[in-house]
């Protein structure tokens, strides 16, 4: 089946879906994006993804290129045209195409928008969750506004992880605390059973899956502590895991080559993964 992408007002065959060479997303990474899970053909937590998109756009002073209602229709139409039942829908909004200049383009330059959707094999996520994933740690050398969903050090960090046989890289700040993963939020379960994750300040992206897991943790009566933790503490933790819209909850079983707990996915991460969609919104 041929894939379809939405590009600046038109649905195009994937292979012909192009943005202009002067699009500022291409030239400067001058844009923001969202990745929303699709489940049973419906969007998971669309409302929260749209709220975060607006926050990111406001912070970068980029206009939403269409009304929220129209955007919601485009997201659904892209999912429908690609016949995605379980997968993701991706959207990127850029500051538009204009003659290359670091400063913002003239007022009235239309923002650019791209939407794609693709099927993800649910079995693959389940297989990974059954085995657990490895992460490595890297210095957090990103800019000071990582709460805006926009990225390049993340790409380098993820590649470093892949080259070392791991699936994710955890950024570590100058004080030695883990901030987040290159495309996920980071969590541990302490030896005492408390679930710990860093507060959603400017040091991390406030993940939508993170918000869902906070609700899931509360519903399960688990103790939650929002505080920073070091990679060393994580290695000595009972469990560790990551969250992201595209991964839900993935247990982490190795950090920088050292096993976490007994080196297998733990019961807390497994239960949070199982219960996740009870606490997510479908629309
Ligand atoms: N990444 N931190 C970073 C740096 C991320 O890129 C992501 C998501 C998250 C988790 O956020 P959420 O729970 O809203 O997905 C945290 C998406 C999935 C991506 O880039 O593909």
XYZ file of N, CA and C and ligand atoms in Angstrom:
870
model
N 0.838 -1.196 0.000
C 0.000 0.000 0.000
C 0.880 1.256 0.000
N 0.482 2.237 -0.834
C 1.341 3.417 -0.920
C 1.063 4.367 0.243
N 2.116 4.958 0.748
C 1.976 5.889 1.868
C 1.685 7.293 1.349
N 0.988 8.048 2.175
C 0.591 9.410 1.829
C 1.092 10.342 2.922
N 1.609 11.496 2.528
C 2.025 12.506 3.519
C 1.282 13.805 3.241
N 0.985 14.516 4.291
C 0.362 15.834 4.141
C 1.477 16.877 4.186
N 1.572 17.701 3.143
C 2.615 18.729 3.086
C 1.981 20.051 2.682
N 1.991 20.992 3.600
C 1.542 22.350 3.286
C 0.262 22.401 2.461
N -0.747 21.702 2.949
C -2.063 21.852 2.324
C -2.442 20.758 1.344
N -1.497 19.835 1.048
C -1.833 18.791 0.066
C -1.427 17.411 0.569
N -2.239 16.443 0.208
C -1.878 15.052 0.485
C -1.096 14.545 -0.714
N 0.128 14.096 -0.473
C 1.012 13.716 -1.570
C 1.478 12.270 -1.379
N 1.733 11.551 -2.486
C 2.389 10.239 -2.338
C 3.705 10.445 -1.586
N 4.011 9.527 -0.698
C 5.163 9.709 0.192
C 6.444 10.049 -0.562
N 6.679 9.344 -1.667
C 7.908 9.549 -2.433
C 7.994 10.918 -3.099
N 6.875 11.588 -3.194
C 6.866 12.916 -3.843
C 6.537 14.018 -2.841
N 6.577 13.682 -1.578
C 6.214 14.669 -0.547
C 7.450 15.475 -0.186
N 7.528 16.696 -0.677
C 8.745 17.509 -0.541
C 8.453 18.836 0.154
N 9.473 19.342 0.867
C 9.390 20.732 1.337
C 10.420 21.535 0.545
N 10.252 22.837 0.553
C 11.126 23.716 -0.212
C 12.546 23.717 0.384
N 13.574 23.912 -0.472
C 14.961 23.940 0.033
C 15.171 25.067 1.049
N 14.360 26.102 0.967
C 14.532 27.214 1.914
C 13.619 27.078 3.128
N 12.970 25.933 3.264
C 12.153 25.762 4.468
C 13.072 25.826 5.690
N 12.693 26.593 6.654
C 13.567 26.817 7.806
C 13.687 25.590 8.695
N 12.765 24.657 8.556
C 12.929 23.394 9.274
C 14.158 22.670 8.743
N 14.297 22.668 7.435
C 15.443 22.043 6.778
C 16.715 22.855 7.023
N 16.639 24.176 6.878
C 17.840 25.027 6.964
C 18.377 25.178 8.385
N 17.462 25.317 9.336
C 17.883 25.693 10.701
C 17.305 24.799 11.799
N 16.613 23.733 11.461
C 15.827 22.993 12.463
C 14.885 23.947 13.184
N 14.385 24.947 12.433
C 13.578 26.003 13.049
C 12.114 25.568 13.033
N 11.802 24.631 13.895
C 10.434 24.131 13.938
C 10.234 23.273 15.169
N 9.038 22.783 15.347
C 8.738 21.899 16.473
C 7.941 20.714 15.939
N 7.875 19.659 16.754
C 7.170 18.485 16.266
C 6.438 17.781 17.393
N 5.584 16.872 17.008
C 4.870 16.015 17.944
C 4.804 14.613 17.361
N 4.821 13.635 18.219
C 4.607 12.244 17.825
C 3.482 11.716 18.699
N 2.420 11.288 18.066
C 1.242 10.861 18.821
C 0.975 9.388 18.501
N 0.734 8.617 19.519
C 0.443 7.200 19.286
C -0.932 7.043 18.633
N -1.050 6.066 17.740
C -2.340 5.705 17.149
C -2.653 4.291 17.613
N -3.858 4.116 18.136
C -4.231 2.801 18.658
C -5.641 2.486 18.187
N -5.775 1.387 17.524
C -7.098 1.032 16.994
C -7.628 2.106 16.052
N -6.725 2.799 15.382
C -7.121 3.846 14.438
C -7.459 5.169 15.105
N -7.336 5.230 16.433
C -7.653 6.475 17.140
C -6.396 7.104 17.721
N -6.457 8.409 17.957
C -5.293 9.123 18.488
C -5.253 8.996 20.008
N -4.074 8.779 20.542
C -3.910 8.651 21.988
C -3.427 9.995 22.535
N -4.193 10.557 23.455
C -3.825 11.812 24.125
C -3.601 12.979 23.164
N -4.457 13.064 22.163
C -4.351 14.163 21.193
C -4.405 15.531 21.894
N -5.319 15.641 22.853
C -5.511 16.940 23.521
C -4.203 17.425 24.149
N -3.535 16.515 24.854
C -2.293 16.927 25.508
C -1.175 17.183 24.502
N -1.136 16.381 23.435
C -0.122 16.640 22.400
C -0.353 18.003 21.757
N -1.627 18.344 21.526
C -1.923 19.640 20.890
C -1.594 20.792 21.849
N -1.849 20.579 23.122
C -1.527 21.637 24.097
C -0.014 21.857 24.128
N 0.747 20.759 24.106
C 2.212 20.916 24.127
C 2.701 21.543 22.827
N 2.090 21.156 21.709
C 2.475 21.764 20.428
C 2.300 23.280 20.520
N 1.176 23.708 21.065
C 0.929 25.152 21.157
C 1.959 25.826 22.052
N 2.291 25.142 23.163
C 3.315 25.715 24.060
C 4.641 25.868 23.336
N 5.043 24.803 22.609
C 6.326 24.844 21.892
C 6.306 25.947 20.836
N 5.203 26.037 20.089
C 5.106 27.057 19.032
C 5.141 28.461 19.632
N 4.400 28.658 20.712
C 4.393 29.987 21.355
C 5.809 30.361 21.791
N 6.513 29.376 22.363
C 7.863 29.670 22.872
C 8.790 30.077 21.731
N 8.564 29.524 20.540
C 9.411 29.875 19.389
C 8.792 30.978 18.536
N 7.629 31.455 18.947
C 6.915 32.509 18.213
C 6.641 32.094 16.761
N 6.127 30.875 16.618
C 5.654 30.388 15.315
C 4.137 30.236 15.440
N 3.425 30.652 14.393
C 1.961 30.539 14.445
C 1.536 29.118 14.100
N 0.445 28.663 14.715
C -0.150 27.395 14.290
C -0.696 27.627 12.879
N -0.309 26.790 11.912
C -0.658 27.101 10.515
C -2.128 26.939 10.168
N -2.901 26.367 11.055
C -4.344 26.221 10.790
C -5.027 26.112 12.143
N -6.348 26.121 12.152
C -7.047 26.013 13.432
C -6.796 24.625 14.035
N -6.984 24.528 15.339
C -6.813 23.223 15.994
C -7.780 22.212 15.406
N -9.000 22.669 15.092
C -10.004 21.741 14.551
C -9.547 21.218 13.186
N -9.007 22.116 12.361
C -8.539 21.695 11.041
C -7.353 20.742 11.182
N -6.476 21.046 12.124
C -5.307 20.194 12.326
C -5.735 18.794 12.768
N -6.731 18.768 13.620
C -7.231 17.491 14.101
C -7.759 16.660 12.918
N -8.413 17.324 11.981
C -8.934 16.621 10.795
C -7.770 16.114 9.930
N -6.741 16.945 9.771
C -5.586 16.534 8.952
C -4.896 15.315 9.583
N -4.756 15.341 10.900
C -4.104 14.203 11.571
C -4.893 12.922 11.296
N -6.205 13.007 11.492
C -7.061 11.831 11.286
C -7.059 11.381 9.826
N -7.102 12.357 8.935
C -7.137 12.020 7.509
C -5.816 11.344 7.097
N -4.713 11.813 7.648
C -3.417 11.199 7.322
C -3.372 9.765 7.861
N -3.890 9.587 9.069
C -3.955 8.233 9.643
C -4.829 7.343 8.756
N -5.984 7.892 8.363
C -6.940 7.111 7.556
C -6.340 6.744 6.197
N -5.747 7.739 5.521
C -5.218 7.468 4.179
C -4.070 6.467 4.201
N -3.389 6.381 5.334
C -2.291 5.415 5.440
C -2.745 4.099 6.075
N -4.042 4.029 6.362
C -4.642 2.828 6.969
C -3.882 2.380 8.217
N -3.544 3.351 9.058
C -2.816 2.997 10.286
C -3.820 2.634 11.374
N -3.698 1.452 11.907
C -4.509 1.080 13.080
C -3.672 1.262 14.340
N -2.470 0.695 14.335
C -1.569 0.848 15.472
C -0.253 1.388 14.961
N 0.134 2.535 15.455
C 1.370 3.162 14.989
C 1.496 4.555 15.539
N 2.012 5.448 14.708
C 2.195 6.827 15.155
C 1.783 7.791 14.052
N 1.380 8.988 14.484
C 1.209 10.084 13.542
C 2.195 11.162 13.986
N 2.921 11.689 13.007
C 4.004 12.641 13.264
C 3.630 13.965 12.629
N 3.896 15.047 13.336
C 3.648 16.330 12.695
C 4.783 17.283 13.019
N 5.170 18.040 12.018
C 6.200 19.054 12.223
C 5.678 20.387 11.694
N 5.864 21.426 12.483
C 5.522 22.779 12.036
C 6.825 23.569 12.017
N 7.097 24.245 10.906
C 8.328 25.033 10.809
C 7.985 26.516 10.621
N 9.017 27.347 10.696
C 8.785 28.785 10.522
C 8.573 29.142 9.042
N 8.488 28.138 8.192
C 8.143 28.387 6.790
C 9.365 28.548 5.913
N 9.118 28.812 4.637
C 10.194 28.950 3.653
C 10.426 30.429 3.365
N 11.688 30.842 3.452
C 12.034 32.246 3.195
C 13.517 32.307 2.864
N 13.971 33.382 2.235
C 15.389 33.519 1.906
C 16.225 33.329 3.163
N 17.311 32.565 3.036
C 18.031 32.146 4.225
C 18.651 33.323 4.965
N 18.235 33.463 6.226
C 18.736 34.505 7.111
C 18.427 33.998 8.515
N 19.420 34.055 9.421
C 19.165 33.500 10.747
C 17.973 34.173 11.430
N 17.861 35.494 11.279
C 16.739 36.200 11.919
C 15.426 35.744 11.301
N 14.340 35.967 12.030
C 13.037 35.495 11.563
C 12.720 36.072 10.180
N 11.976 35.337 9.377
C 11.572 35.848 8.057
C 10.520 36.952 8.204
N 10.197 37.651 7.106
C 9.219 38.732 7.196
C 7.902 38.252 7.801
N 7.263 39.163 8.551
C 5.949 38.833 9.115
C 5.045 38.391 7.975
N 4.202 37.432 8.243
C 3.288 36.966 7.201
C 3.813 35.753 6.452
N 5.092 35.391 6.673
C 5.607 34.157 6.053
C 4.813 32.970 6.621
N 4.227 32.191 5.742
C 3.363 31.097 6.220
C 4.202 30.012 6.877
N 3.808 29.547 8.057
C 4.519 28.409 8.648
C 4.376 27.180 7.748
N 5.345 26.286 7.825
C 5.259 25.041 7.057
C 4.675 23.945 7.935
N 4.026 22.995 7.298
C 3.506 21.862 8.084
C 3.583 20.569 7.287
N 4.022 19.537 7.992
C 4.138 18.207 7.411
C 3.495 17.226 8.379
N 2.693 16.317 7.870
C 2.118 15.263 8.723
C 2.333 13.918 8.037
N 2.869 12.959 8.771
C 3.007 11.602 8.247
C 2.435 10.615 9.280
N 2.102 9.445 8.836
C 1.610 8.417 9.758
C 2.183 7.092 9.320
N 2.500 6.265 10.301
C 2.942 4.936 9.887
C 2.574 3.882 10.917
N 2.473 2.691 10.412
C 2.129 1.550 11.243
C 3.369 1.090 11.998
N 3.203 0.766 13.274
C 4.287 0.137 14.024
C 3.813 -1.256 14.399
N 4.716 -2.186 14.364
C 4.377 -3.561 14.703
C 4.219 -3.657 16.224
N 2.974 -3.859 16.720
C 2.799 -3.901 18.175
C 3.596 -5.052 18.795
N 3.775 -6.118 18.037
C 4.511 -7.278 18.537
C 5.962 -6.921 18.852
N 6.508 -6.001 18.084
C 7.920 -5.635 18.278
C 8.096 -4.954 19.632
N 7.193 -4.001 19.945
C 7.242 -3.324 21.240
C 7.107 -4.322 22.374
N 6.211 -5.290 22.180
C 6.001 -6.296 23.234
C 7.242 -7.167 23.410
N 7.874 -7.520 22.294
C 9.089 -8.352 22.393
C 10.194 -7.592 23.114
N 10.348 -6.304 22.764
C 11.367 -5.482 23.428
C 11.069 -5.380 24.922
N 9.790 -5.174 25.240
C 9.410 -5.009 26.644
C 9.669 -6.295 27.421
N 9.522 -7.422 26.766
C 9.746 -8.697 27.450
C 11.228 -8.900 27.758
N 12.085 -8.341 26.905
C 13.538 -8.496 27.116
C 14.127 -7.354 27.903
N 13.531 -6.154 27.758
C 14.124 -4.957 28.344
C 15.161 -4.384 27.395
N 15.474 -3.116 27.574
C 16.426 -2.460 26.667
C 17.655 -1.991 27.440
N 18.744 -1.760 26.700
C 19.956 -1.209 27.297
C 19.998 0.283 27.003
N 20.520 1.064 27.942
C 20.778 2.475 27.677
C 22.239 2.777 27.997
N 22.735 3.849 27.397
C 24.054 4.369 27.771
C 23.827 5.782 28.305
N 24.836 6.347 28.950
C 24.707 7.735 29.390
C 25.668 8.608 28.590
N 25.238 9.830 28.327
C 26.052 10.808 27.592
C 25.861 12.164 28.274
N 26.858 13.061 28.174
C 26.682 14.377 28.795
C 25.539 15.131 28.120
N 24.759 15.846 28.924
C 23.663 16.634 28.349
C 24.246 17.952 27.855
N 24.532 17.969 26.553
C 25.168 19.153 25.963
C 24.165 19.934 25.117
N 22.889 19.788 25.470
C 21.865 20.450 24.662
C 21.632 21.877 25.149
N 20.771 22.580 24.448
C 20.486 23.957 24.827
C 19.611 24.002 26.079
N 19.338 25.219 26.553
C 18.655 25.373 27.844
C 17.146 25.249 27.789
N 16.584 25.009 26.614
C 15.123 24.924 26.523
C 14.685 23.593 25.915
N 15.130 22.531 26.561
C 14.809 21.210 26.010
C 13.339 20.849 26.191
N 12.616 21.721 26.931
C 11.172 21.470 27.073
C 10.410 21.825 25.798
N 11.084 22.524 24.869
C 10.482 22.784 23.559
C 10.841 21.604 22.669
N 9.853 21.060 22.011
C 10.102 19.790 21.293
C 10.773 20.045 19.958
N 12.026 20.241 19.967
C 12.759 20.650 18.790
C 14.233 20.181 18.961
N 15.572 19.510 17.714
C 16.607 18.561 18.277
C 17.800 18.229 17.334
N 19.027 18.186 17.766
C 20.120 17.569 17.011
C 21.038 16.758 17.934
N 21.419 17.308 19.116
C 22.213 16.467 20.017
C 21.477 15.164 20.324
N 20.151 15.196 20.295
C 19.380 13.985 20.556
C 19.673 12.929 19.497
N 19.826 13.380 18.263
C 20.113 12.464 17.160
C 21.491 11.824 17.381
N 22.476 12.654 17.758
C 23.837 12.142 17.971
C 23.863 11.164 19.152
N 23.100 11.498 20.193
C 23.079 10.631 21.380
C 22.460 9.283 21.046
N 21.357 9.317 20.296
C 20.707 8.047 19.930
C 21.636 7.194 19.077
N 22.353 7.843 18.157
C 23.277 7.107 17.302
C 24.402 6.479 18.141
N 24.899 7.238 19.122
C 25.950 6.698 20.006
C 25.434 5.455 20.713
N 24.180 5.511 21.151
C 23.588 4.338 21.815
C 23.557 3.150 20.857
N 23.059 3.392 19.654
C 22.964 2.296 18.679
C 24.335 1.691 18.406
N 25.364 2.567 18.309
C 26.705 2.067 17.995
C 27.293 1.266 19.157
N 26.737 1.475 20.351
C 27.215 0.700 21.503
C 26.251 -0.419 21.871
N 25.380 -0.765 20.942
C 24.475 -1.893 21.170
C 23.350 -1.592 22.135
N 23.063 -0.305 22.358
C 21.971 0.064 23.262
C 20.853 0.702 22.443
N 19.676 0.820 23.047
C 18.531 1.387 22.314
C 18.273 2.838 22.667
N 18.858 3.293 23.774
C 18.566 4.664 24.153
C 19.790 5.237 24.863
N 19.909 6.565 24.810
C 20.965 7.255 25.553
C 20.288 8.158 26.575
N 20.795 8.140 27.790
C 20.284 9.029 28.826
C 21.258 10.198 28.960
N 20.733 11.390 28.880
C 21.553 12.576 29.082
C 21.809 12.771 30.574
N 23.047 13.189 30.884
C 23.429 13.444 32.278
C 23.888 14.897 32.368
N 23.326 15.649 33.321
C 23.650 17.078 33.404
C 24.984 17.300 34.131
N 25.387 18.570 34.253
C 26.700 18.902 34.814
C 26.827 18.452 36.265
N 25.705 18.292 36.955
C 25.744 17.832 38.364
C 25.710 16.303 38.462
N 25.685 15.631 37.327
C 25.691 14.169 37.345
C 24.301 13.543 37.373
N 23.263 14.366 37.278
C 21.903 13.827 37.306
C 21.411 13.509 35.892
N 20.690 12.406 35.776
C 20.061 12.047 34.503
C 18.958 13.064 34.228
N 18.947 13.591 33.005
C 17.847 14.494 32.652
C 16.736 13.668 31.991
N 17.019 13.132 30.800
C 16.021 12.321 30.084
C 16.737 11.543 29.000
N 15.967 10.719 28.267
C 16.527 9.990 27.140
C 16.543 10.862 25.902
N 17.209 10.381 24.844
C 17.283 11.176 23.616
C 15.911 11.312 22.975
N 15.003 10.361 23.218
C 13.628 10.518 22.732
C 12.646 9.881 23.714
N 12.953 10.024 25.004
C 12.077 9.420 26.014
C 12.372 10.053 27.362
N 11.483 9.862 28.309
C 11.738 10.287 29.688
C 12.261 9.099 30.487
N 13.038 9.392 31.528
C 13.750 8.357 32.286
C 13.156 8.201 33.687
N 13.090 6.953 34.146
C 12.479 6.636 35.437
C 13.283 5.532 36.131
N 13.186 5.510 37.459
C 13.696 4.350 38.199
C 12.681 3.946 39.269
N 12.863 2.741 39.768
C 12.130 2.287 40.957
C 13.193 2.016 42.010
N 13.098 2.702 43.149
C 14.136 2.596 44.179
C 14.064 1.235 44.872
N 15.123 0.872 45.602
C 15.072 -0.392 46.351
C 13.868 -0.440 47.296
N 13.410 0.734 47.771
C 12.235 0.772 48.647
C 10.908 0.716 47.894
N 10.961 0.721 46.554
C 9.725 0.576 45.764
C 9.119 1.881 45.291
N 9.774 3.023 45.573
C 9.223 4.301 45.098
C 9.576 4.497 43.627
N 8.636 5.064 42.901
C 8.865 5.382 41.484
C 9.395 6.809 41.434
N 10.533 6.980 40.759
C 11.202 8.289 40.748
C 11.394 8.769 39.317
N 11.044 10.014 39.077
C 11.343 10.642 37.793
C 11.610 12.117 38.023
N 12.369 12.686 37.126
C 12.760 14.085 37.291
C 11.556 15.015 37.112
N 11.465 16.078 37.900
C 10.355 17.013 37.681
C 10.419 17.587 36.268
N 9.251 17.898 35.707
C 9.203 18.407 34.325
C 9.484 19.906 34.321
N 10.732 20.255 34.602
C 11.162 21.651 34.543
C 11.726 21.908 33.140
N 12.533 22.943 32.978
C 13.098 23.193 31.649
C 14.172 22.168 31.267
N 14.536 21.277 32.193
C 15.611 20.315 31.922
C 15.175 19.111 31.117
N 13.873 18.918 30.969
C 13.379 17.761 30.205
C 12.167 18.182 29.382
N 11.829 17.339 28.408
C 10.554 17.520 27.723
C 9.479 16.922 28.631
N 8.408 17.664 28.811
C 7.317 17.160 29.642
C 6.533 16.137 28.820
N 6.913 14.890 28.934
C 6.374 13.838 28.060
C 4.895 13.591 28.309
N 4.179 13.314 27.231
C 2.764 12.979 27.379
C 2.650 11.584 27.996
N 3.499 10.660 27.541
C 3.486 9.329 28.147
C 3.875 9.433 29.627
N 4.765 10.367 29.935
C 5.149 10.612 31.335
C 3.909 10.985 32.150
N 3.095 11.898 31.594
C 1.886 12.330 32.308
C 0.939 11.151 32.516
N 0.822 10.305 31.501
C -0.064 9.140 31.622
C 0.478 8.182 32.693
N 1.798 7.996 32.708
C 2.380 7.078 33.691
C 2.239 7.654 35.107
N 2.307 8.964 35.249
C 2.076 9.556 36.585
C 0.689 9.163 37.083
N -0.306 9.229 36.180
C -1.672 8.835 36.570
C -1.736 7.341 36.882
N -1.011 6.552 36.088
C -1.026 5.095 36.282
C -0.380 4.728 37.616
N 0.717 5.419 37.932
C 1.415 5.187 39.202
C 0.460 5.483 40.362
N -0.256 6.620 40.247
C -1.195 6.999 41.319
C -2.298 5.955 41.446
N -2.830 5.518 40.301
C -3.939 4.548 40.323
C -3.498 3.223 40.943
N -2.213 2.891 40.806
C -1.733 1.626 41.362
C -1.305 1.774 42.813
N -1.461 2.989 43.346
C -1.116 3.207 44.752
C 0.373 3.161 45.019
N 1.169 3.377 43.978
C 2.620 3.367 44.169
C 3.069 4.732 44.683
N 4.198 4.756 45.365
C 4.745 6.026 45.836
C 5.507 6.681 44.700
N 5.213 7.955 44.470
C 5.906 8.678 43.414
C 6.769 9.771 44.041
N 7.996 9.874 43.582
C 8.843 10.993 44.004
C 9.379 11.662 42.746
N 9.045 12.937 42.575
C 9.595 13.671 41.439
C 10.880 14.350 41.891
N 11.985 13.735 41.570
C 13.302 14.297 41.892
C 14.319 13.754 40.906
N 15.445 14.434 40.849
C 16.497 13.972 39.936
C 17.202 12.753 40.544
N 17.773 11.909 39.688
C 18.590 10.775 40.168
C 19.830 10.676 39.300
N 20.879 10.086 39.859
C 22.118 9.943 39.087
C 22.111 8.606 38.337
N 23.040 8.486 37.388
C 23.149 7.221 36.650
C 23.558 6.105 37.616
N 24.388 6.469 38.618
C 24.838 5.468 39.601
C 23.644 4.942 40.403
N 22.791 5.883 40.833
C 21.595 5.455 41.575
C 20.728 4.555 40.690
N 20.640 4.912 39.413
C 19.810 4.112 38.503
C 20.375 2.697 38.346
N 21.706 2.604 38.314
C 22.313 1.270 38.171
C 22.035 0.409 39.402
N 21.901 1.077 40.555
C 21.656 0.332 41.797
C 20.157 0.215 42.098
N 19.326 0.740 41.195
C 17.876 0.739 41.451
C 17.305 -0.665 41.282
N 16.080 -0.813 41.738
C 15.415 -2.114 41.570
C 14.998 -2.294 40.104
N 14.518 -1.178 39.532
C 14.103 -1.199 38.126
C 14.395 0.156 37.506
N 14.451 0.173 36.191
C 14.512 1.434 35.458
C 13.656 1.261 34.210
N 13.166 2.369 33.694
C 12.381 2.275 32.460
C 12.333 3.627 31.779
N 11.876 3.611 30.531
C 11.700 4.864 29.783
C 10.252 4.939 29.308
N 9.800 6.185 29.067
C 8.456 6.371 28.516
C 8.518 7.306 27.318
N 7.679 7.028 26.324
C 7.509 7.907 25.163
C 6.266 7.430 24.425
N 5.667 8.346 23.684
C 4.436 8.002 22.966
C 4.651 6.798 22.051
N 5.831 6.725 21.441
C 6.080 5.646 20.486
C 6.492 4.343 21.169
N 6.782 4.378 22.446
C 7.272 3.173 23.130
C 6.437 2.791 24.341
N 5.546 3.677 24.731
C 4.758 3.527 25.962
C 5.735 3.438 27.135
N 5.876 2.229 27.711
C 6.822 2.027 28.808
C 7.779 0.921 28.369
N 9.071 1.194 28.365
C 10.045 0.145 28.030
C 10.987 -0.051 29.223
N 11.013 -1.262 29.777
C 11.935 -1.526 30.876
C 13.388 -1.392 30.411
N 14.223 -0.827 31.253
C 15.662 -0.710 30.984
C 16.358 -1.756 31.855
N 17.144 -2.606 31.230
C 17.771 -3.673 32.017
C 19.291 -3.531 32.129
N 19.868 -2.595 31.361
C 21.311 -2.345 31.454
C 21.572 -0.866 31.281
N 22.473 -0.329 32.108
C 22.868 1.069 31.963
C 24.392 1.102 31.902
N 24.932 1.609 30.822
C 26.384 1.619 30.607
C 26.977 0.231 30.877
N 26.287 -0.781 30.419
C 26.797 -2.154 30.521
C 26.513 -2.846 31.848
N 26.035 -2.108 32.862
C 25.764 -2.740 34.177
C 24.282 -3.118 34.278
N 23.998 -4.321 34.786
C 22.594 -4.729 34.894
C 21.852 -3.908 35.942
N 20.594 -3.638 35.671
C 19.722 -2.990 36.660
C 18.937 -4.113 37.327
N 18.922 -4.122 38.652
C 18.232 -5.202 39.382
C 18.813 -6.541 38.964
N 17.933 -7.478 38.629
C 18.440 -8.792 38.221
C 18.663 -8.865 36.707
N 18.638 -7.691 36.045
C 18.932 -7.675 34.610
C 17.757 -8.081 33.743
N 16.582 -8.141 34.371
C 15.375 -8.474 33.603
C 14.296 -7.423 33.859
N 13.334 -7.296 32.941
C 12.262 -6.324 33.172
C 11.579 -6.592 34.507
N 11.336 -5.527 35.257
C 10.767 -5.692 36.594
C 9.248 -5.599 36.601
N 8.632 -5.977 37.729
C 7.160 -6.012 37.803
C 6.514 -4.636 37.718
N 7.168 -3.589 38.229
C 6.537 -2.270 38.228
C 6.442 -1.751 36.792
N 7.564 -1.800 36.067
C 7.552 -1.323 34.677
C 6.580 -2.144 33.847
N 6.574 -3.438 34.069
C 5.704 -4.319 33.292
C 4.234 -3.996 33.555
N 3.904 -3.759 34.825
C 2.512 -3.438 35.169
C 2.132 -2.063 34.627
N 3.051 -1.104 34.691
C 2.742 0.237 34.173
C 2.501 0.164 32.666
N 3.283 -0.644 32.001
C 3.086 -0.819 30.552
C 1.719 -1.439 30.271
N 1.392 -2.461 31.034
C 0.127 -3.174 30.821
C -1.081 -2.253 31.046
N -0.981 -1.408 32.068
C -2.132 -0.582 32.459
C -2.182 0.762 31.731
N -1.128 1.083 31.000
C -0.963 2.426 30.419
C -2.226 2.946 29.744
N -2.796 2.161 28.839
C -3.887 2.692 28.016
C -5.194 2.886 28.778
N -5.292 2.359 29.971
C -6.453 2.662 30.810
C -6.460 4.135 31.198
N -5.275 4.736 31.214
C -5.152 6.104 31.719
C -4.866 7.111 30.607
N -4.785 6.622 29.374
C -4.581 7.534 28.242
C -5.954 7.864 27.655
N -6.021 8.976 26.958
C -7.297 9.381 26.326
C -7.298 8.940 24.871
N -8.395 8.364 24.432
C -8.515 8.013 23.004
C -9.491 8.971 22.354
N -9.187 9.457 21.160
C -10.151 10.326 20.504
C -10.160 10.067 19.006
N 9.968 11.621 21.522
N 12.042 13.449 25.793
C 12.394 13.652 24.515
C 13.671 14.359 24.223
C 11.566 13.180 23.476
O 11.920 13.374 22.181
C 10.367 12.485 23.794
C 9.417 11.965 22.742
C 10.029 12.305 25.147
C 8.756 11.627 25.570
O 7.656 12.434 25.271
P 6.230 11.785 24.915
O 5.879 10.940 26.076
O 5.345 12.948 24.771
O 6.380 10.988 23.652
C 10.885 12.814 26.111
C 9.131 11.230 20.412
C 8.336 10.001 20.666
C 10.017 11.165 19.168
O 10.829 12.044 19.043
O 9.864 10.242 18.366
